[in-house]
PDB file of C-alpha atoms in Angstrom:
ATOM      1  CA  MET A   1      -0.126  -0.153   0.042  1.00  0.00           C
ATOM      2  CA  LYS A   2       2.674   2.317   0.696  1.00  0.00           C
ATOM      3  CA  LYS A   3       4.564   1.511  -2.213  1.00  0.00           C
ATOM      4  CA  ASN A   4       1.953   2.206  -4.278  1.00  0.00           C
ATOM      5  CA  ARG A   5       1.574   5.839  -2.622  1.00  0.00           C
ATOM      6  CA  LYS A   6       4.787   6.289  -3.143  1.00  0.00           C
ATOM      7  CA  ASN A   7       4.915   5.450  -6.948  1.00  0.00           C
ATOM      8  CA  LEU A   8       1.510   7.656  -7.382  1.00  0.00           C
ATOM      9  CA  ALA A   9       3.783  10.487  -5.390  1.00  0.00           C
ATOM     10  CA  LEU A  10       6.371   9.944  -8.150  1.00  0.00           C
ATOM     11  CA  LEU A  11       3.868  10.239 -11.118  1.00  0.00           C
ATOM     12  CA  LEU A  12       2.139  13.429 -10.013  1.00  0.00           C
ATOM     13  CA  LEU A  13       5.958  15.035  -9.534  1.00  0.00           C
ATOM     14  CA  ALA A  14       6.696  14.019 -13.128  1.00  0.00           C
ATOM     15  CA  ALA A  15       3.772  15.282 -14.626  1.00  0.00           C
ATOM     16  CA  SER A  16       4.433  18.697 -12.613  1.00  0.00           C
ATOM     17  CA  LEU A  17       7.922  18.874 -14.084  1.00  0.00           C
ATOM     18  CA  LEU A  18       6.613  18.088 -17.470  1.00  0.00           C
ATOM     19  CA  ALA A  19       4.053  20.871 -17.297  1.00  0.00           C
ATOM     20  CA  GLY A  20       6.418  23.109 -16.249  1.00  0.00           C
ATOM     21  CA  CYS A  21       9.112  22.514 -19.095  1.00  0.00           C
ATOM     22  CA  ALA A  22       6.082  23.036 -21.621  1.00  0.00           C
ATOM     23  CA  GLY A  23       4.994  26.147 -20.158  1.00  0.00           C
ATOM     24  CA  GLN A  24       8.885  27.905 -20.216  1.00  0.00           C
ATOM     25  CA  SER A  25       9.399  26.347 -23.976  1.00  0.00           C
ATOM     26  CA  ASN A  26       5.757  28.454 -24.641  1.00  0.00           C
ATOM     27  CA  SER A  27       7.097  31.195 -23.057  1.00  0.00           C
ATOM     28  CA  GLN A  28      10.833  30.965 -25.074  1.00  0.00           C
ATOM     29  CA  SER A  29       8.915  30.446 -27.887  1.00  0.00           C
ATOM     30  CA  SER A  30       6.487  33.883 -27.418  1.00  0.00           C
ATOM     31  CA  GLN A  31       9.503  35.771 -26.716  1.00  0.00           C
ATOM     32  CA  SER A  32      11.219  34.900 -29.874  1.00  0.00           C
ATOM     33  CA  SER A  33       8.103  35.581 -32.055  1.00  0.00           C
ATOM     34  CA  GLN A  34       8.015  38.669 -30.170  1.00  0.00           C
ATOM     35  CA  ALA A  35      11.728  39.294 -30.528  1.00  0.00           C
ATOM     36  CA  LYS A  36      11.287  38.611 -34.482  1.00  0.00           C
ATOM     37  CA  SER A  37       8.517  40.910 -34.950  1.00  0.00           C
ATOM     38  CA  GLU A  38      10.375  43.827 -32.761  1.00  0.00           C
ATOM     39  CA  LYS A  39      13.407  43.494 -35.737  1.00  0.00           C
ATOM     40  CA  LYS A  40      10.929  43.530 -38.260  1.00  0.00           C
ATOM     41  CA  ALA A  41       9.658  46.516 -37.173  1.00  0.00           C
ATOM     42  CA  GLU A  42      12.765  48.302 -36.693  1.00  0.00           C
ATOM     43  CA  SER A  43      13.696  46.962 -39.985  1.00  0.00           C
ATOM     44  CA  LYS A  44      10.712  48.858 -41.613  1.00  0.00           C
ATOM     45  CA  ALA A  45      11.495  51.701 -39.649  1.00  0.00           C
ATOM     46  CA  SER A  46      14.911  52.172 -40.612  1.00  0.00           C
ATOM     47  CA  SER A  47      14.113  51.802 -44.223  1.00  0.00           C
ATOM     48  CA  LYS A  48      11.213  54.362 -44.189  1.00  0.00           C
ATOM     49  CA  SER A  49      14.074  56.241 -42.422  1.00  0.00           C
ATOM     50  CA  ALA A  50      16.373  55.775 -44.866  1.00  0.00           C
ATOM     51  CA  ALA A  51      14.053  56.544 -48.136  1.00  0.00           C
ATOM     52  CA  LYS A  52      12.869  59.761 -46.494  1.00  0.00           C
ATOM     53  CA  SER A  53      16.708  60.639 -45.999  1.00  0.00           C
ATOM     54  CA  ALA A  54      17.415  59.707 -49.351  1.00  0.00           C
ATOM     55  CA  ALA A  55      14.825  62.135 -50.786  1.00  0.00           C
ATOM     56  CA  SER A  56      15.299  64.848 -48.632  1.00  0.00           C
ATOM     57  CA  SER A  57      19.086  64.240 -49.861  1.00  0.00           C
ATOM     58  CA  ALA A  58      17.341  64.744 -53.530  1.00  0.00           C
ATOM     59  CA  VAL A  59      15.479  67.563 -53.024  1.00  0.00           C
ATOM     60  CA  SER A  60      18.300  69.285 -50.966  1.00  0.00           C
ATOM     61  CA  SER A  61      20.621  68.501 -54.429  1.00  0.00           C
ATOM     62  CA  SER A  62      17.911  69.857 -56.266  1.00  0.00           C
ATOM     63  CA  ALA A  63      17.557  72.806 -54.633  1.00  0.00           C
ATOM     64  CA  VAL A  64      21.123  73.762 -54.368  1.00  0.00           C
ATOM     65  CA  SER A  65      21.626  72.607 -58.173  1.00  0.00           C
ATOM     66  CA  SER A  66      18.542  75.437 -59.332  1.00  0.00           C
ATOM     67  CA  THR A  67      20.073  77.789 -57.033  1.00  0.00           C
ATOM     68  CA  LYS A  68      23.432  77.472 -58.666  1.00  0.00           C
ATOM     69  CA  SER A  69      21.768  77.687 -62.423  1.00  0.00           C
ATOM     70  CA  SER A  70      19.563  80.865 -61.492  1.00  0.00           C
ATOM     71  CA  SER A  71      22.973  82.024 -59.910  1.00  0.00           C
ATOM     72  CA  SER A  72      24.704  81.547 -62.868  1.00  0.00           C
ATOM     73  CA  GLN A  73      21.911  83.006 -65.457  1.00  0.00           C
ATOM     74  CA  ALA A  74      21.815  86.148 -63.209  1.00  0.00           C
ATOM     75  CA  SER A  75      25.506  86.246 -63.595  1.00  0.00           C
ATOM     76  CA  SER A  76      25.331  86.115 -67.060  1.00  0.00           C
ATOM     77  CA  LYS A  77      22.417  88.496 -67.221  1.00  0.00           C
ATOM     78  CA  SER A  78      24.192  90.999 -65.251  1.00  0.00           C
ATOM     79  CA  ALA A  79      27.551  90.997 -67.390  1.00  0.00           C
ATOM     80  CA  ALA A  80      25.888  91.447 -70.214  1.00  0.00           C
ATOM     81  CA  SER A  81      23.984  94.354 -69.027  1.00  0.00           C
ATOM     82  CA  SER A  82      27.159  95.511 -67.547  1.00  0.00           C
ATOM     83  CA  SER A  83      28.838  95.249 -71.073  1.00  0.00           C
ATOM     84  CA  GLN A  84      25.666  97.487 -72.477  1.00  0.00           C
ATOM     85  CA  ARG A  85      26.400  99.897 -69.826  1.00  0.00           C
ATOM     86  CA  ALA A  86      29.994 100.247 -70.744  1.00  0.00           C
ATOM     87  CA  ASP A  87      29.450 100.612 -74.466  1.00  0.00           C
ATOM     88  CA  VAL A  88      26.831 103.052 -73.795  1.00  0.00           C
ATOM     89  CA  ASN A  89      29.282 104.715 -71.331  1.00  0.00           C
ATOM     90  CA  ARG A  90      32.137 104.886 -73.644  1.00  0.00           C
ATOM     91  CA  MET A  91      30.219 106.875 -76.210  1.00  0.00           C
ATOM     92  CA  GLY A  92      28.912 109.373 -73.531  1.00  0.00           C
ATOM     93  CA  THR A  93      32.406 110.029 -72.224  1.00  0.00           C
ATOM     94  CA  LEU A  94      34.154 110.316 -75.333  1.00  0.00           C
ATOM     95  CA  THR A  95      31.501 112.487 -76.460  1.00  0.00           C
ATOM     96  CA  SER A  96      31.394 114.919 -73.313  1.00  0.00           C
ATOM     97  CA  GLN A  97      35.091 115.110 -73.885  1.00  0.00           C
ATOM     98  CA  LEU A  98      34.661 116.396 -77.045  1.00  0.00           C
ATOM     99  CA  ARG A  99      32.156 118.732 -76.451  1.00  0.00           C
ATOM    100  CA  VAL A 100      34.768 120.423 -74.117  1.00  0.00           C
ATOM    101  CA  LYS A 101      37.159 120.584 -77.148  1.00  0.00           C
ATOM    102  CA  LEU A 102      34.651 121.597 -79.755  1.00  0.00           C
ATOM    103  CA  PRO A 103      32.465 123.635 -78.047  1.00  0.00           C
ATOM    104  CA  GLY A 104      28.918 124.710 -79.795  1.00  0.00           C
ATOM    105  CA  MET A 105      29.211 121.991 -82.531  1.00  0.00           C
ATOM    106  CA  LEU A 106      26.452 119.481 -83.253  1.00  0.00           C
ATOM    107  CA  LEU A 107      27.108 115.968 -81.969  1.00  0.00           C
ATOM    108  CA  PRO A 108      25.911 112.476 -81.948  1.00  0.00           C
ATOM    109  CA  ALA A 109      25.044 110.728 -78.539  1.00  0.00           C
ATOM    110  CA  ALA A 110      24.820 107.408 -80.403  1.00  0.00           C
ATOM    111  CA  ASP A 111      27.270 105.971 -81.868  1.00  0.00           C
ATOM    112  CA  GLY A 112      24.944 104.120 -84.515  1.00  0.00           C
ATOM    113  CA  LEU A 113      26.810 100.694 -84.442  1.00  0.00           C
ATOM    114  CA  GLY A 114      25.570  97.510 -84.073  1.00  0.00           C
ATOM    115  CA  GLN A 115      28.596  95.855 -82.731  1.00  0.00           C
ATOM    116  CA  GLY A 116      31.893  97.022 -81.957  1.00  0.00           C
ATOM    117  CA  SER A 117      30.808  99.728 -79.267  1.00  0.00           C
ATOM    118  CA  SER A 118      33.172  98.814 -76.761  1.00  0.00           C
ATOM    119  CA  ASN A 119      36.405  99.708 -78.741  1.00  0.00           C
ATOM    120  CA  LEU A 120      34.866 102.603 -80.091  1.00  0.00           C
ATOM    121  CA  ASN A 121      37.597 105.217 -80.773  1.00  0.00           C
ATOM    122  CA  ILE A 122      37.277 108.900 -81.944  1.00  0.00           C
ATOM    123  CA  ARG A 123      40.021 111.324 -83.004  1.00  0.00           C
ATOM    124  CA  TYR A 124      39.278 115.397 -84.596  1.00  0.00           C
ATOM    125  CA  THR A 125      40.876 117.986 -86.011  1.00  0.00           C
ATOM    126  CA  SER A 126      39.984 121.632 -85.669  1.00  0.00           C
ATOM    127  CA  SER A 127      40.487 124.907 -87.002  1.00  0.00           C
ATOM    128  CA  SER A 128      39.203 128.438 -87.159  1.00  0.00           C
ATOM    129  CA  SER A 129      37.215 127.288 -90.555  1.00  0.00           C
ATOM    130  CA  GLN A 130      35.956 123.896 -89.652  1.00  0.00           C
ATOM    131  CA  ASN A 131      35.900 121.111 -87.131  1.00  0.00           C
ATOM    132  CA  VAL A 132      36.365 117.414 -88.294  1.00  0.00           C
ATOM    133  CA  VAL A 133      35.550 114.028 -86.276  1.00  0.00           C
ATOM    134  CA  TYR A 134      36.290 110.508 -87.112  1.00  0.00           C
ATOM    135  CA  TYR A 135      34.514 107.931 -85.703  1.00  0.00           C
ATOM    136  CA  SER A 136      36.418 104.108 -86.157  1.00  0.00           C
ATOM    137  CA  VAL A 137      36.243 100.676 -84.199  1.00  0.00           C
ATOM    138  CA  GLY A 138      39.701  99.528 -83.290  1.00  0.00           C
ATOM    139  CA  ASN A 139      41.330  96.448 -81.697  1.00  0.00           C
ATOM    140  CA  SER A 140      40.923  98.241 -78.363  1.00  0.00           C
ATOM    141  CA  PRO A 141      39.614 101.291 -76.606  1.00  0.00           C
ATOM    142  CA  LEU A 142      41.853 104.352 -76.991  1.00  0.00           C
ATOM    143  CA  ALA A 143      41.921 107.821 -75.687  1.00  0.00           C
ATOM    144  CA  LEU A 144      40.265 110.664 -77.219  1.00  0.00           C
ATOM    145  CA  ASN A 145      42.665 111.826 -80.169  1.00  0.00           C
ATOM    146  CA  ASP A 146      45.308 109.268 -79.492  1.00  0.00           C
ATOM    147  CA  SER A 147      47.857 109.098 -82.352  1.00  0.00           C
ATOM    148  CA  ARG A 148      47.069 105.391 -83.419  1.00  0.00           C
ATOM    149  CA  ILE A 149      43.484 106.096 -84.333  1.00  0.00           C
ATOM    150  CA  ALA A 150      44.548 107.754 -87.274  1.00  0.00           C
ATOM    151  CA  ASN A 151      45.780 104.133 -88.369  1.00  0.00           C
ATOM    152  CA  GLU A 152      42.231 103.201 -88.389  1.00  0.00           C
ATOM    153  CA  LYS A 153      39.536 103.263 -91.196  1.00  0.00           C
ATOM    154  CA  PRO A 154      36.361 105.485 -90.019  1.00  0.00           C
ATOM    155  CA  TYR A 155      33.041 104.279 -90.235  1.00  0.00           C
ATOM    156  CA  ALA A 156      31.660 107.944 -89.951  1.00  0.00           C
ATOM    157  CA  VAL A 157      33.018 111.373 -90.425  1.00  0.00           C
ATOM    158  CA  LEU A 158      31.140 114.249 -89.169  1.00  0.00           C
ATOM    159  CA  THR A 159      32.263 117.630 -90.591  1.00  0.00           C
ATOM    160  CA  GLU A 160      31.168 121.348 -89.588  1.00  0.00           C
ATOM    161  CA  LYS A 161      32.224 123.842 -91.716  1.00  0.00           C
ATOM    162  CA  LYS A 162      31.560 127.431 -90.034  1.00  0.00           C
ATOM    163  CA  ASN A 163      30.671 131.106 -90.978  1.00  0.00           C
ATOM    164  CA  VAL A 164      29.638 129.670 -94.454  1.00  0.00           C
ATOM    165  CA  ALA A 165      28.224 132.574 -96.647  1.00  0.00           C
ATOM    166  CA  ASP A 166      26.642 130.453 -98.921  1.00  0.00           C
ATOM    167  CA  ALA A 167      25.592 127.297 -97.895  1.00  0.00           C
ATOM    168  CA  SER A 168      23.693 125.927-101.221  1.00  0.00           C
ATOM    169  CA  SER A 169      27.270 125.378-102.685  1.00  0.00           C
ATOM    170  CA  LEU A 170      28.182 122.966-100.188  1.00  0.00           C
ATOM    171  CA  ILE A 171      24.667 120.911 -99.871  1.00  0.00           C
ATOM    172  CA  ASN A 172      24.146 120.357-103.568  1.00  0.00           C
ATOM    173  CA  TYR A 173      20.455 120.202-103.453  1.00  0.00           C
ATOM    174  CA  GLN A 174      18.532 118.638-106.348  1.00  0.00           C
ATOM    175  CA  GLU A 175      15.345 120.125-107.526  1.00  0.00           C
ATOM    176  CA  PRO A 176      12.838 117.649-108.610  1.00  0.00           C
ATOM    177  CA  LYS A 177      13.289 116.653-112.042  1.00  0.00           C
ATOM    178  CA  THR A 178      10.628 116.742-114.858  1.00  0.00           C
ATOM    179  CA  GLY A 179      10.482 114.805-118.238  1.00  0.00           C
ATOM    180  CA  LEU A 180      12.269 111.782-117.315  1.00  0.00           C
ATOM    181  CA  PRO A 181      10.725 108.331-116.223  1.00  0.00           C
ATOM    182  CA  ALA A 182       8.931 108.038-113.326  1.00  0.00           C
ATOM    183  CA  VAL A 183       9.759 105.200-110.646  1.00  0.00           C
ATOM    184  CA  LYS A 184       7.361 104.243-107.921  1.00  0.00           C
ATOM    185  CA  ILE A 185       9.298 103.960-104.628  1.00  0.00           C
ATOM    186  CA  ALA A 186       6.256 103.747-102.204  1.00  0.00           C
ATOM    187  CA  SER A 187       2.449 104.132-102.404  1.00  0.00           C
ATOM    188  CA  ASN A 188       2.620 107.786-101.909  1.00  0.00           C
ATOM    189  CA  VAL A 189       6.494 108.584-103.050  1.00  0.00           C
ATOM    190  CA  THR A 190       7.546 108.926-106.783  1.00  0.00           C
ATOM    191  CA  GLY A 191      11.130 109.554-107.867  1.00  0.00           C
ATOM    192  CA  THR A 192      12.476 109.979-111.346  1.00  0.00           C
ATOM    193  CA  GLU A 193      15.422 107.827-113.037  1.00  0.00           C
ATOM    194  CA  GLU A 194      18.158 109.071-115.326  1.00  0.00           C
ATOM    195  CA  GLY A 195      21.536 107.239-116.702  1.00  0.00           C
ATOM    196  CA  ALA A 196      24.508 108.933-116.926  1.00  0.00           C
ATOM    197  CA  ALA A 197      28.467 108.119-117.086  1.00  0.00           C
ATOM    198  CA  GLY A 198      27.724 104.345-116.540  1.00  0.00           C
ATOM    199  CA  SER A 199      25.300 104.815-113.664  1.00  0.00           C
ATOM    200  CA  THR A 200      21.770 105.373-113.082  1.00  0.00           C
ATOM    201  CA  TYR A 201      20.295 107.914-110.817  1.00  0.00           C
ATOM    202  CA  LEU A 202      17.211 107.395-108.792  1.00  0.00           C
ATOM    203  CA  GLN A 203      15.658 110.864-107.219  1.00  0.00           C
ATOM    204  CA  PHE A 204      13.316 111.747-104.998  1.00  0.00           C
ATOM    205  CA  ASN A 205      12.496 114.623-102.797  1.00  0.00           C
ATOM    206  CA  GLN A 206      10.586 115.011 -99.407  1.00  0.00           C
ATOM    207  CA  GLY A 207      10.159 118.248 -97.529  1.00  0.00           C
ATOM    208  CA  GLN A 208      13.447 120.310 -97.480  1.00  0.00           C
ATOM    209  CA  TRP A 209      15.564 117.379 -98.781  1.00  0.00           C
ATOM    210  CA  SER A 210      16.342 115.996-102.161  1.00  0.00           C
ATOM    211  CA  PHE A 211      17.193 112.137-102.197  1.00  0.00           C
ATOM    212  CA  VAL A 212      19.610 110.674-105.015  1.00  0.00           C
ATOM    213  CA  VAL A 213      20.683 107.090-105.254  1.00  0.00           C
ATOM    214  CA  ARG A 214      23.465 106.161-107.370  1.00  0.00           C
ATOM    215  CA  ALA A 215      24.109 102.750-109.029  1.00  0.00           C
ATOM    216  CA  SER A 216      26.810 101.296-110.934  1.00  0.00           C
ATOM    217  CA  ASN A 217      25.483 100.032-114.205  1.00  0.00           C
ATOM    218  CA  VAL A 218      28.854  98.553-114.690  1.00  0.00           C
ATOM    219  CA  GLN A 219      28.389  96.191-111.490  1.00  0.00           C
ATOM    220  CA  GLY A 220      24.891  95.419-112.140  1.00  0.00           C
ATOM    221  CA  GLN A 221      23.659  97.375-109.663  1.00  0.00           C
ATOM    222  CA  LYS A 222      19.685  98.500-109.357  1.00  0.00           C
ATOM    223  CA  PRO A 223      18.914 101.877-107.417  1.00  0.00           C
ATOM    224  CA  LEU A 224      15.235 101.135-106.420  1.00  0.00           C
ATOM    225  CA  PRO A 225      16.047  98.629-103.308  1.00  0.00           C
ATOM    226  CA  THR A 226      18.496 101.055-102.033  1.00  0.00           C
ATOM    227  CA  ALA A 227      16.178 104.116-102.846  1.00  0.00           C
ATOM    228  CA  GLN A 228      13.202 102.138-100.853  1.00  0.00           C
ATOM    229  CA  LYS A 229      15.437 101.145 -97.903  1.00  0.00           C
ATOM    230  CA  LEU A 230      16.559 105.218 -97.714  1.00  0.00           C
ATOM    231  CA  LEU A 231      12.876 106.117 -97.530  1.00  0.00           C
ATOM    232  CA  ALA A 232      11.928 103.892 -94.983  1.00  0.00           C
ATOM    233  CA  LEU A 233      14.764 105.196 -92.443  1.00  0.00           C
ATOM    234  CA  TYR A 234      13.984 108.548 -93.572  1.00  0.00           C
ATOM    235  CA  GLN A 235      10.370 107.801 -92.212  1.00  0.00           C
ATOM    236  CA  GLN A 236      11.563 106.142 -89.047  1.00  0.00           C
ATOM    237  CA  TYR A 237      14.544 108.105 -87.804  1.00  0.00           C
ATOM    238  CA  GLY A 238      14.086 111.724 -89.416  1.00  0.00           C
ATOM    239  CA  LEU A 239      16.783 114.086 -90.166  1.00  0.00           C
ATOM    240  CA  PRO A 240      17.995 117.192 -88.879  1.00  0.00           C
ATOM    241  CA  ASP A 241      16.180 120.432 -88.568  1.00  0.00           C
ATOM    242  CA  THR A 242      17.810 122.540 -91.626  1.00  0.00           C
ATOM    243  CA  ALA A 243      17.752 126.322 -92.584  1.00  0.00           C
ATOM    244  CA  ALA A 244      18.235 125.654 -96.152  1.00  0.00           C
ATOM    245  CA  LYS A 245      17.430 122.819 -98.743  1.00  0.00           C
ATOM    246  CA  SER A 246      19.649 120.013 -97.904  1.00  0.00           C
ATOM    247  CA  SER A 247      20.600 116.515 -99.575  1.00  0.00           C
ATOM    248  CA  VAL A 248      21.092 112.851 -98.751  1.00  0.00           C
ATOM    249  CA  GLN A 249      23.350 111.101-101.470  1.00  0.00           C
ATOM    250  CA  VAL A 250      24.068 107.513-101.325  1.00  0.00           C
ATOM    251  CA  ASP A 251      26.094 105.050-103.412  1.00  0.00           C
ATOM    252  CA  VAL A 252      24.809 101.434-103.674  1.00  0.00           C
ATOM    253  CA  GLY A 253      26.728  99.022-101.750  1.00  0.00           C
ATOM    254  CA  GLU A 254      28.177  99.127 -98.435  1.00  0.00           C
ATOM    255  CA  SER A 255      31.369  98.167 -96.572  1.00  0.00           C
ATOM    256  CA  LEU A 256      33.858  99.336 -93.934  1.00  0.00           C
ATOM    257  CA  GLY A 257      35.465 102.621 -94.826  1.00  0.00           C
ATOM    258  CA  SER A 258      33.468 102.997 -97.841  1.00  0.00           C
ATOM    259  CA  LEU A 259      31.279 106.078 -96.844  1.00  0.00           C
ATOM    260  CA  ASN A 260      29.095 105.905 -99.589  1.00  0.00           C
ATOM    261  CA  THR A 261      25.869 107.832 -97.312  1.00  0.00           C
ATOM    262  CA  VAL A 262      26.727 111.589 -97.277  1.00  0.00           C
ATOM    263  CA  ILE A 263      23.983 113.727 -95.546  1.00  0.00           C
ATOM    264  CA  THR A 264      24.696 117.874 -95.860  1.00  0.00           C
ATOM    265  CA  TRP A 265      22.588 120.266 -94.085  1.00  0.00           C
ATOM    266  CA  ALA A 266      22.563 123.794 -92.819  1.00  0.00           C
ATOM    267  CA  LYS A 267      22.285 124.905 -89.033  1.00  0.00           C
ATOM    268  CA  GLY A 268      22.576 128.711 -88.535  1.00  0.00           C
ATOM    269  CA  SER A 269      25.929 129.792 -90.366  1.00  0.00           C
ATOM    270  CA  SER A 270      27.052 126.433 -90.274  1.00  0.00           C
ATOM    271  CA  VAL A 271      27.196 123.586 -93.178  1.00  0.00           C
ATOM    272  CA  TYR A 272      27.275 120.286 -91.340  1.00  0.00           C
ATOM    273  CA  GLN A 273      28.362 116.834 -93.406  1.00  0.00           C
ATOM    274  CA  LEU A 274      28.009 113.070 -92.184  1.00  0.00           C
ATOM    275  CA  LYS A 275      29.567 110.730 -94.141  1.00  0.00           C
ATOM    276  CA  ALA A 276      28.777 106.924 -93.231  1.00  0.00           C
ATOM    277  CA  HIS A 277      29.677 103.494 -93.940  1.00  0.00           C
ATOM    278  CA  SER A 278      25.871 102.769 -93.880  1.00  0.00           C
ATOM    279  CA  MET A 279      22.733 104.666 -94.012  1.00  0.00           C
ATOM    280  CA  GLU A 280      21.093 102.762 -90.894  1.00  0.00           C
ATOM    281  CA  THR A 281      24.083 104.153 -88.958  1.00  0.00           C
ATOM    282  CA  ALA A 282      23.962 107.711 -90.233  1.00  0.00           C
ATOM    283  CA  PHE A 283      20.488 107.979 -89.417  1.00  0.00           C
ATOM    284  CA  LYS A 284      21.021 106.447 -86.015  1.00  0.00           C
ATOM    285  CA  MET A 285      23.663 108.881 -85.224  1.00  0.00           C
ATOM    286  CA  LEU A 286      21.609 111.995 -86.757  1.00  0.00           C
ATOM    287  CA  LYS A 287      18.711 110.984 -84.528  1.00  0.00           C
ATOM    288  CA  SER A 288      20.663 111.629 -81.337  1.00  0.00           C
ATOM    289  CA  LEU A 289      22.331 114.805 -82.550  1.00  0.00           C
ATOM    290  CA  LYS A 290      22.338 117.640 -80.188  1.00  0.00           C
TER     291      LYS A 290
END
């Protein structure tokens, strides 16, 4: 009997030990699962953080790149603006110096150039009877009347003849012609055409001004296209106020140093003449005359 009780007690003890082991195993399994879940959560959080960091870095890089680009564009615009101001200031500076040397002479404020203004050079001569101003573009900007400017081809020459008794003898105004073939230059402007000494002359008149275009027959030139451009420039820019009938004479063909455009007019007791390598340059300069 005692033996059976002892066996029963042993069985109960064994069962209790087995139950404890099972519980401990379950607890360890649960802790392991929880640890795995926590690691997965940490991994996801870490991935999200890395993604956010990469996105933030990309946005930051883009912003820096955009800022650099904007800064570069602003710098380029600023440089171009500074260059334009320098070009304008050079003409203004030289003209201001010229006004001191040639008081009372009408001078243009604009150089009339499409390019090369930064290397604009000016020289002049003066006497009791006339002033002559030479405008040219060199390899570098030089001081007013620098001796080296004489070696440069002028693109424009402005002359003032002073105390002129008979302006008409210098101006060469052409009265409207009659009895010659008519040429329509614009819808409301008609000129006349005549040939002489291997050239064709096309003339038209506007107000106090006569306009004559000469074309070389030998070179196969035609005067009409140049006359039409000349009229358009006159209508756009106008010409100086004149005290007498005045003239514009143009030889077809433009090139550096050619001075093929010649505009002559009277102002007070002086006769002015501007020669230029192109019609447009001449009109731009005269538009700014003061």
